[in-house]
mmCIF file of C-alpha atoms in Angstrom:
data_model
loop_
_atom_site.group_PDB
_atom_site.id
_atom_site.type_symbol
_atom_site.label_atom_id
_atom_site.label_comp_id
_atom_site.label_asym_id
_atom_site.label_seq_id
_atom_site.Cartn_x
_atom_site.Cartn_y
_atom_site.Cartn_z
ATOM 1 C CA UNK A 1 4.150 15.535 -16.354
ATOM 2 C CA UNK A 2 6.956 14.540 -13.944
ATOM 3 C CA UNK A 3 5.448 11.696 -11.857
ATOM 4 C CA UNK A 4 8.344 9.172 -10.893
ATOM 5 C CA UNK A 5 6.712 6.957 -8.466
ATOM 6 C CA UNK A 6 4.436 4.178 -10.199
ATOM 7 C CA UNK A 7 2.733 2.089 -7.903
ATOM 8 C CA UNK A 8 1.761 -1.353 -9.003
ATOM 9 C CA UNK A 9 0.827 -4.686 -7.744
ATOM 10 C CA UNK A 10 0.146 -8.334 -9.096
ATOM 11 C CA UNK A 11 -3.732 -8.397 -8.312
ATOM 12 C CA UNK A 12 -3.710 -5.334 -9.920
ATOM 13 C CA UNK A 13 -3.044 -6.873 -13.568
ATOM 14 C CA UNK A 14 -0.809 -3.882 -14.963
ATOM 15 C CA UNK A 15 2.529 -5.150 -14.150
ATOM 16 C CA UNK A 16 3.406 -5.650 -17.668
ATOM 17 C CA UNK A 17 1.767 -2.537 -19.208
ATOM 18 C CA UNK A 18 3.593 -0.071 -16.774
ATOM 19 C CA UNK A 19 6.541 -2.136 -17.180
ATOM 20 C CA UNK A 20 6.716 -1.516 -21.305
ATOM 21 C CA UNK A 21 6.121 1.945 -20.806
ATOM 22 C CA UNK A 22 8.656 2.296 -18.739
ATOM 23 C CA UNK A 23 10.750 0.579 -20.348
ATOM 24 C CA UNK A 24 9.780 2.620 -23.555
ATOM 25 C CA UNK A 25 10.670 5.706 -22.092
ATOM 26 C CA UNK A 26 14.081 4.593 -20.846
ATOM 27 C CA UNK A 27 14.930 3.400 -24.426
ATOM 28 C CA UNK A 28 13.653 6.896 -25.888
ATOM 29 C CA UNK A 29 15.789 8.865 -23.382
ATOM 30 C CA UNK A 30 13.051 10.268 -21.500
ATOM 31 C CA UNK A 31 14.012 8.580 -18.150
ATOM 32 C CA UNK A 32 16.543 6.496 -16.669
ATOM 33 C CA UNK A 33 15.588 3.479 -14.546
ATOM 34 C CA UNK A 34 17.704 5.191 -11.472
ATOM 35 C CA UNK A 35 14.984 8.236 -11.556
ATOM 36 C CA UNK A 36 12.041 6.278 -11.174
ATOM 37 C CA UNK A 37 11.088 4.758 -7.891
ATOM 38 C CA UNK A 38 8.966 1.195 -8.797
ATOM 39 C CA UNK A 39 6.420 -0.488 -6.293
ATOM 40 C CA UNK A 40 4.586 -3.989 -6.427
ATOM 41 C CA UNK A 41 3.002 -6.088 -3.959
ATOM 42 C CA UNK A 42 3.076 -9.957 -2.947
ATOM 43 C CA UNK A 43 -0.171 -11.070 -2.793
ATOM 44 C CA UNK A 44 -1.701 -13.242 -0.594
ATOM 45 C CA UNK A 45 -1.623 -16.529 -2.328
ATOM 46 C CA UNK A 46 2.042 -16.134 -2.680
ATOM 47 C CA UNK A 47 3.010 -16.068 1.076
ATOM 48 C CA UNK A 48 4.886 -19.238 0.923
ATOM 49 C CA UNK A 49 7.339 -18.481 -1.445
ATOM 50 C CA UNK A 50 7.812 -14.202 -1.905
ATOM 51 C CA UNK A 51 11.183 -15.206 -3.546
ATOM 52 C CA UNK A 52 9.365 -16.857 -6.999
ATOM 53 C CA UNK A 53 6.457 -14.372 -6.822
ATOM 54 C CA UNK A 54 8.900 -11.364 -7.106
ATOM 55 C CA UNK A 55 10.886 -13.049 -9.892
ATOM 56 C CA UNK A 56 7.220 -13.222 -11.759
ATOM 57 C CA UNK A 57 6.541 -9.867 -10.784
ATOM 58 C CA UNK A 58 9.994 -8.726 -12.119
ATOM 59 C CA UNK A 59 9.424 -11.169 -15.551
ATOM 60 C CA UNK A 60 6.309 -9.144 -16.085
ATOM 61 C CA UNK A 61 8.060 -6.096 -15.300
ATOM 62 C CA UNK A 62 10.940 -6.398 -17.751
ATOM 63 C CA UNK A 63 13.150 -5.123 -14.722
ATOM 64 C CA UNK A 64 16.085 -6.527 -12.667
ATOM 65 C CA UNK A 65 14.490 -4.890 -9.440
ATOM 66 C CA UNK A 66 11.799 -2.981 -7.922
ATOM 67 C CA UNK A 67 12.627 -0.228 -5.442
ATOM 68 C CA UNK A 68 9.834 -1.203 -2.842
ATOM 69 C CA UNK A 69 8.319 -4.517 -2.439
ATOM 70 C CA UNK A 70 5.339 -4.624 -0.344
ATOM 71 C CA UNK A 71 3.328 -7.659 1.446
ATOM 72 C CA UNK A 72 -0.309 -6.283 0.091
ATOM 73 C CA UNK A 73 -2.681 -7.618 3.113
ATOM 74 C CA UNK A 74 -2.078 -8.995 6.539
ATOM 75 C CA UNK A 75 -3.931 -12.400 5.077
ATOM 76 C CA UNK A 76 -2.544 -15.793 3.796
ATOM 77 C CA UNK A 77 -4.842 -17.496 0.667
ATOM 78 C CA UNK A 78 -4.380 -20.739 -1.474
ATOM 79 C CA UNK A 79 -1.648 -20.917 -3.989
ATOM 80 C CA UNK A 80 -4.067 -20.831 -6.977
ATOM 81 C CA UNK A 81 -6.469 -17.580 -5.510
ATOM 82 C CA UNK A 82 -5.541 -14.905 -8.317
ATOM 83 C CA UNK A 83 -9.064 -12.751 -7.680
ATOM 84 C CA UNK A 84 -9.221 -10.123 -5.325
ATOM 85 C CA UNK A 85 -12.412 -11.747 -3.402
ATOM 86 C CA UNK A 86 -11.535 -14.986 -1.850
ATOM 87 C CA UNK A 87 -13.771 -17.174 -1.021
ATOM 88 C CA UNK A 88 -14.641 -18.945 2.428
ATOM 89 C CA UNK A 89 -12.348 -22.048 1.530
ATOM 90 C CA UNK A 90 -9.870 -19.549 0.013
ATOM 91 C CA UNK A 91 -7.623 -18.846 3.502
ATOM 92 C CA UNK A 92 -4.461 -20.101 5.037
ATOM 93 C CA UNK A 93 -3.141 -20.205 8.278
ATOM 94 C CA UNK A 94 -1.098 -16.942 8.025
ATOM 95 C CA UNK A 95 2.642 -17.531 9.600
ATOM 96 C CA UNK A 96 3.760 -14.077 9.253
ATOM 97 C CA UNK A 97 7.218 -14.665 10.387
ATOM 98 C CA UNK A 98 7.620 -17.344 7.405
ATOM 99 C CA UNK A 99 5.935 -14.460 4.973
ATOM 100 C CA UNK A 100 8.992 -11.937 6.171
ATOM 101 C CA UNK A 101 11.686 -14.488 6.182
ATOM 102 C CA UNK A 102 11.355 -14.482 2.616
ATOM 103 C CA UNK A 103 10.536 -10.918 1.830
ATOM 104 C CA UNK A 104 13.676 -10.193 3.820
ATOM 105 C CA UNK A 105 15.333 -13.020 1.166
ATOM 106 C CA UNK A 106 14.077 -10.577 -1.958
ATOM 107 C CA UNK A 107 16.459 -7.927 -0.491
ATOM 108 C CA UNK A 108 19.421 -9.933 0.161
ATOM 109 C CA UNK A 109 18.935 -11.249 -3.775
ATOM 110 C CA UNK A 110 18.777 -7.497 -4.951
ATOM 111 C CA UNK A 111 15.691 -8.596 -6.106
ATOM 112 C CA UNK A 112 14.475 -5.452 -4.746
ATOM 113 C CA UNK A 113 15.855 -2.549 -2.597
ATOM 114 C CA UNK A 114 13.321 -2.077 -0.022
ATOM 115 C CA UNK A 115 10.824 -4.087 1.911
ATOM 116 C CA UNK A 116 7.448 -3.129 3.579
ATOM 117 C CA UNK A 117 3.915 -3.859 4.315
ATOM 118 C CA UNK A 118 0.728 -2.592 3.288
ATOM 119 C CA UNK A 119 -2.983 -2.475 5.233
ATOM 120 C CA UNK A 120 -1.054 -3.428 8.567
ATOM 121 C CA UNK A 121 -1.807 -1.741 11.403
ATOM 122 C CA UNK A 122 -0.117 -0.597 14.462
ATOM 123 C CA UNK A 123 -0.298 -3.694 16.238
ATOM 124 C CA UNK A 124 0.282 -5.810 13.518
ATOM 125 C CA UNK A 125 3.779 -3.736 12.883
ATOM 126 C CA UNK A 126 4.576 -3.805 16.158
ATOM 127 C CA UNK A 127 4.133 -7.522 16.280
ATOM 128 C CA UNK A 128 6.259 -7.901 13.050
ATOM 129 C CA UNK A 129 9.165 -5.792 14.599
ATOM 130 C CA UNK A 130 9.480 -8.617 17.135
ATOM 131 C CA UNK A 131 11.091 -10.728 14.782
ATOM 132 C CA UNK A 132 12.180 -8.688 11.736
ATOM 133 C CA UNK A 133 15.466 -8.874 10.821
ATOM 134 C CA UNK A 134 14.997 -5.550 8.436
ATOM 135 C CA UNK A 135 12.569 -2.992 9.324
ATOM 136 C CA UNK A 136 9.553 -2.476 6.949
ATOM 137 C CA UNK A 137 10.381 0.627 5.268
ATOM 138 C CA UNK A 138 7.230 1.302 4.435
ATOM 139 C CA UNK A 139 3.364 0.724 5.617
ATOM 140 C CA UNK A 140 0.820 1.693 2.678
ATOM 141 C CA UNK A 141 -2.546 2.498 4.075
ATOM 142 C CA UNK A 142 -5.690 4.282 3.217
ATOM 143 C CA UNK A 143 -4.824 8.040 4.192
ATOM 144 C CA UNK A 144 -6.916 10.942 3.843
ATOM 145 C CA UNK A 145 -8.630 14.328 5.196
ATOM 146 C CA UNK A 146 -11.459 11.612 6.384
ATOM 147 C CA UNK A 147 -9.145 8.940 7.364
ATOM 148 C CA UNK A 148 -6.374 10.867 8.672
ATOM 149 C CA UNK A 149 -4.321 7.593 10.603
ATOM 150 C CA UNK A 150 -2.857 9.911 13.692
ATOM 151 C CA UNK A 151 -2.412 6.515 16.071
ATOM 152 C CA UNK A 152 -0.484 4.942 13.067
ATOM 153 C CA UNK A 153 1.691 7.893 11.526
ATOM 154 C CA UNK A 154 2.916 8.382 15.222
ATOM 155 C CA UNK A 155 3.704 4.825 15.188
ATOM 156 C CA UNK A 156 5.542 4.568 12.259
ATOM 157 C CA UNK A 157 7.072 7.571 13.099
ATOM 158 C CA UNK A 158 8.594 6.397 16.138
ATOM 159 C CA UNK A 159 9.688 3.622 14.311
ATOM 160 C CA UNK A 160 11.043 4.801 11.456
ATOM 161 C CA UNK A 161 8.663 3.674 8.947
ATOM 162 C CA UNK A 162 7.558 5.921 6.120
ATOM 163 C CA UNK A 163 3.695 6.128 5.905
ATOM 164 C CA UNK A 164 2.506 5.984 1.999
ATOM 165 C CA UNK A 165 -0.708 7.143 1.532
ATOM 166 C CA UNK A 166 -3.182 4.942 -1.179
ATOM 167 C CA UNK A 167 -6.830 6.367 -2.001
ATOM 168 C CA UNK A 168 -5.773 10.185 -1.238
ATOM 169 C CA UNK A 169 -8.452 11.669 -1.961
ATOM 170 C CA UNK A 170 -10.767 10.060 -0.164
ATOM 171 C CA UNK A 171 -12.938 8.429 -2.943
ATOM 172 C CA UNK A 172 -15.634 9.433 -4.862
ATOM 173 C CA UNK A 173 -17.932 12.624 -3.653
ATOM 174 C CA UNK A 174 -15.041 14.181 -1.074
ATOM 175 C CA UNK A 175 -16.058 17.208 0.373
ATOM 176 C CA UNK A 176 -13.545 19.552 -0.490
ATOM 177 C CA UNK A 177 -13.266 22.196 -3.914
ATOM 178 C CA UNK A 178 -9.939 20.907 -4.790
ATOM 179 C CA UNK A 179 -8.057 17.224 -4.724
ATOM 180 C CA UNK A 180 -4.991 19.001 -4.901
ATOM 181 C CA UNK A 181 -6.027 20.487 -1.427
ATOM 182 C CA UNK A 182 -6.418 16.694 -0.102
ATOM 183 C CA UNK A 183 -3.024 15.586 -1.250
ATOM 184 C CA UNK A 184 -1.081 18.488 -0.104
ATOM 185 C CA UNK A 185 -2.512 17.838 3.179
ATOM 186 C CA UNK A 186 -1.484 13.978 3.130
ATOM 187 C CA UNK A 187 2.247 15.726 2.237
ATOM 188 C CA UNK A 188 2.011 17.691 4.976
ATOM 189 C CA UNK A 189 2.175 15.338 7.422
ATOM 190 C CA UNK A 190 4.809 13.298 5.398
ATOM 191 C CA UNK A 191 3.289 11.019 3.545
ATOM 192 C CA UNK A 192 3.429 10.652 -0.283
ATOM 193 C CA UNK A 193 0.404 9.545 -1.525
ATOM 194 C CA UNK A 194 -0.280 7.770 -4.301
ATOM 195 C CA UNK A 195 -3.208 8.871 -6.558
ATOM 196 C CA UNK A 196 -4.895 7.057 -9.420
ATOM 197 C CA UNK A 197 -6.775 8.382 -12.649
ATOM 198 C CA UNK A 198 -7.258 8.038 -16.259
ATOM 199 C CA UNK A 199 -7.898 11.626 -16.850
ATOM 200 C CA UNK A 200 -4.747 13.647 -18.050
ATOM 201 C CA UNK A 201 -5.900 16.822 -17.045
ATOM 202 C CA UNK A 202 -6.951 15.672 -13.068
ATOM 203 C CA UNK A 203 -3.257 13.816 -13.268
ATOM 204 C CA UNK A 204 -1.899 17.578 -14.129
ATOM 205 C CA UNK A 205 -4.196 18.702 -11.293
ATOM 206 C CA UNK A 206 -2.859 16.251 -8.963
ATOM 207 C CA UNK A 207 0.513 17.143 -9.371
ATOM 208 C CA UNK A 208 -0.545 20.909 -8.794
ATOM 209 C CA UNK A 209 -0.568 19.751 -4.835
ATOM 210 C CA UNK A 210 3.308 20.498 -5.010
ATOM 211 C CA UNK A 211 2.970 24.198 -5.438
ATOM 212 C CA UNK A 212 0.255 24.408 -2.692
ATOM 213 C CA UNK A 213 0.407 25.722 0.602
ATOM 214 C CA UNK A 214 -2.067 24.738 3.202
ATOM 215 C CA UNK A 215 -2.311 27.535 6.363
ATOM 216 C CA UNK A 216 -3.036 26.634 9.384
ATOM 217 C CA UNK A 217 -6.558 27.590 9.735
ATOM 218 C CA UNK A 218 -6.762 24.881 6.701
ATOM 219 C CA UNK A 219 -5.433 22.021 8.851
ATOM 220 C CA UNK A 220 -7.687 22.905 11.470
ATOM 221 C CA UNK A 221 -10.587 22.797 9.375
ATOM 222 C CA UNK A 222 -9.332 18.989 8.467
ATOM 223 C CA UNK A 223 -8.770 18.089 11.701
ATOM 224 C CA UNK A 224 -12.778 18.819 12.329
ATOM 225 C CA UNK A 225 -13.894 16.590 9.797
ATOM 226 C CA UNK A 226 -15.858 13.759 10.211
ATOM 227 C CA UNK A 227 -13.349 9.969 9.826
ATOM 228 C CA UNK A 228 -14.983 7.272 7.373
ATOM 229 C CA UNK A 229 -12.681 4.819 5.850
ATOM 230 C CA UNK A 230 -13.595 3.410 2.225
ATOM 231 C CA UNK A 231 -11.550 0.349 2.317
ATOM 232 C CA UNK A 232 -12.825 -1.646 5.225
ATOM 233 C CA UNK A 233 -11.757 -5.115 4.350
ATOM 234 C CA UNK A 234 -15.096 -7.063 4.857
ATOM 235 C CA UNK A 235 -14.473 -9.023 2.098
ATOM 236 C CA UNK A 236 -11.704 -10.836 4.134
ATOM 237 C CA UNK A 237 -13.760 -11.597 7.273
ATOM 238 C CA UNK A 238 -15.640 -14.179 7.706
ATOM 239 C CA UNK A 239 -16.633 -16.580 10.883
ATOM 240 C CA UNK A 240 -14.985 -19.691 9.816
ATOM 241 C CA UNK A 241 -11.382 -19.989 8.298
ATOM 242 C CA UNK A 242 -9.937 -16.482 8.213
ATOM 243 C CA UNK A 243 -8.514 -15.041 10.637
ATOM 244 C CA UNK A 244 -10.325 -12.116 11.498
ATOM 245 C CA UNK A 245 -14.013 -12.769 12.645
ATOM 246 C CA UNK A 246 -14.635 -8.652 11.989
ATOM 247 C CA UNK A 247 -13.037 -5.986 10.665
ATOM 248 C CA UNK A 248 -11.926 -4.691 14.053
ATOM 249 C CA UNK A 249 -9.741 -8.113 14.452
ATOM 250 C CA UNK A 250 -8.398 -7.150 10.741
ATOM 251 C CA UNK A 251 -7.651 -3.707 11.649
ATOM 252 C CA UNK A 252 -6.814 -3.832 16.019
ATOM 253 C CA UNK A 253 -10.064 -1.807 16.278
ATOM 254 C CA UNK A 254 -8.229 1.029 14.579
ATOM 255 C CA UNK A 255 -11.519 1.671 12.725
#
């Protein structure tokens, strides 16, 4: 259908399927690896040591790079926490600085031709630029018509940093007549977003957003609408050993 961006991650457990069928349809001519752009995520358990964890992520893969690699959550867990829940005794002491050091060693080992982050928010960039050798590239965050991120796509855009939208359609039961509608709009403001299903005729659909044109009267309309986000992170707050106590210490109270 044309889609070229394939966003992955190693929580997510599909590393190695969308890496043999991509590497399927490079061998039957359909693509070449140069016209696809390839994303995956270190996750948290692997903050000591992002250098091994994107050779795994590559091994499963069956690449020699990824275009983007993102750290997936402001949050430091135990080397052996592959689940997406941790538990209470599941977090580290998050040294960010350590975390980049080696993200920033990915690039220099063409391991990968782009760094970034992912649920960070404007403070927590901001903080990160203190020390960064290499911009992010990229910050991947929840983006939507009812989660629309103004404080942090004028950040990023100040800074350089592309905003990538994930859940663009704002979940289950949005309130508009067409997701096409929702992604153009996360286009519109520069974004790409990044849309999942298992349905081939809603992937056609989503794709459709290209040819659409939002007026003005549209983005108005958006701009009224009430904010919720879906992905609030309480499952990595607690009062003990993480490091956020609520989800407004997780996310600087941009929530």
């Amino acid at each position: 259908l044309g889609y070229r961006h394939f966003d992955t991650a190693k929580i997510y457990g599909s590393e190695p399927a969308l890496g043999d069928a991509i590497t399927d349809a490079i061998l039957d001519g359909v693509t070449g690896r140069g016209d696809v752009f390839l994303t995956s995520k270190l996750w948290s358990s692997d903050h000591h040591d992002p250098v091994s964890a994107i050779r795994q992520t590559l091994k499963k893969l069956r690449m020699e790079y990824v275009d983007l690699y993102l750290v997936h959550w402001p949050v430091k867990l135990k080397t052996w926490v592959d689940y997406p829940v941790p538990r209470e005794e599941d977090f580290e002491r998050l040294e960010l600085e350590a975390t980049w050091s080696g993200m920033e060693r990915c690039l220099d080992l063409g391991l990968c031709r782009s760094i970034g982050v992912s649920n960070f928010s404007s403070k927590k960039v901001h903080r990160l630029l203190d020390y960064a050798s290499v911009t992010p590239a990229v910050n991947q965050v929840e983006m939507h018509p009812m989660w629309r991120q103004t404080k942090l796509r004028e950040f990023c855009r100040d800074h350089k940093i592309h905003v990538s939208a994930y859940s663009p359609l704002g979940g289950p039961g949005n309130l508009w007549g067409s997701t096409a509608v929702a992604l153009r709009w996360g286009l519109s403001k520069g974004a790409s977003v990044i849309v999942k299903s298992f349905n081939r005729d809603r992937i056609k659909e989503n794709i459709g957003a290209l040819n659409l044109t939002l007026d003005e009267q549209d983005l108005i309309n958006i701009e009224k609408m009430e904010q919720w986000k879906i992905m609030r992170g309480e499952f990595l707050v607690n009062d003990t050993t993480s490091p956020y106590k609520n989800i407004q210490g997780l996310w600087d109270d941009e929530i």
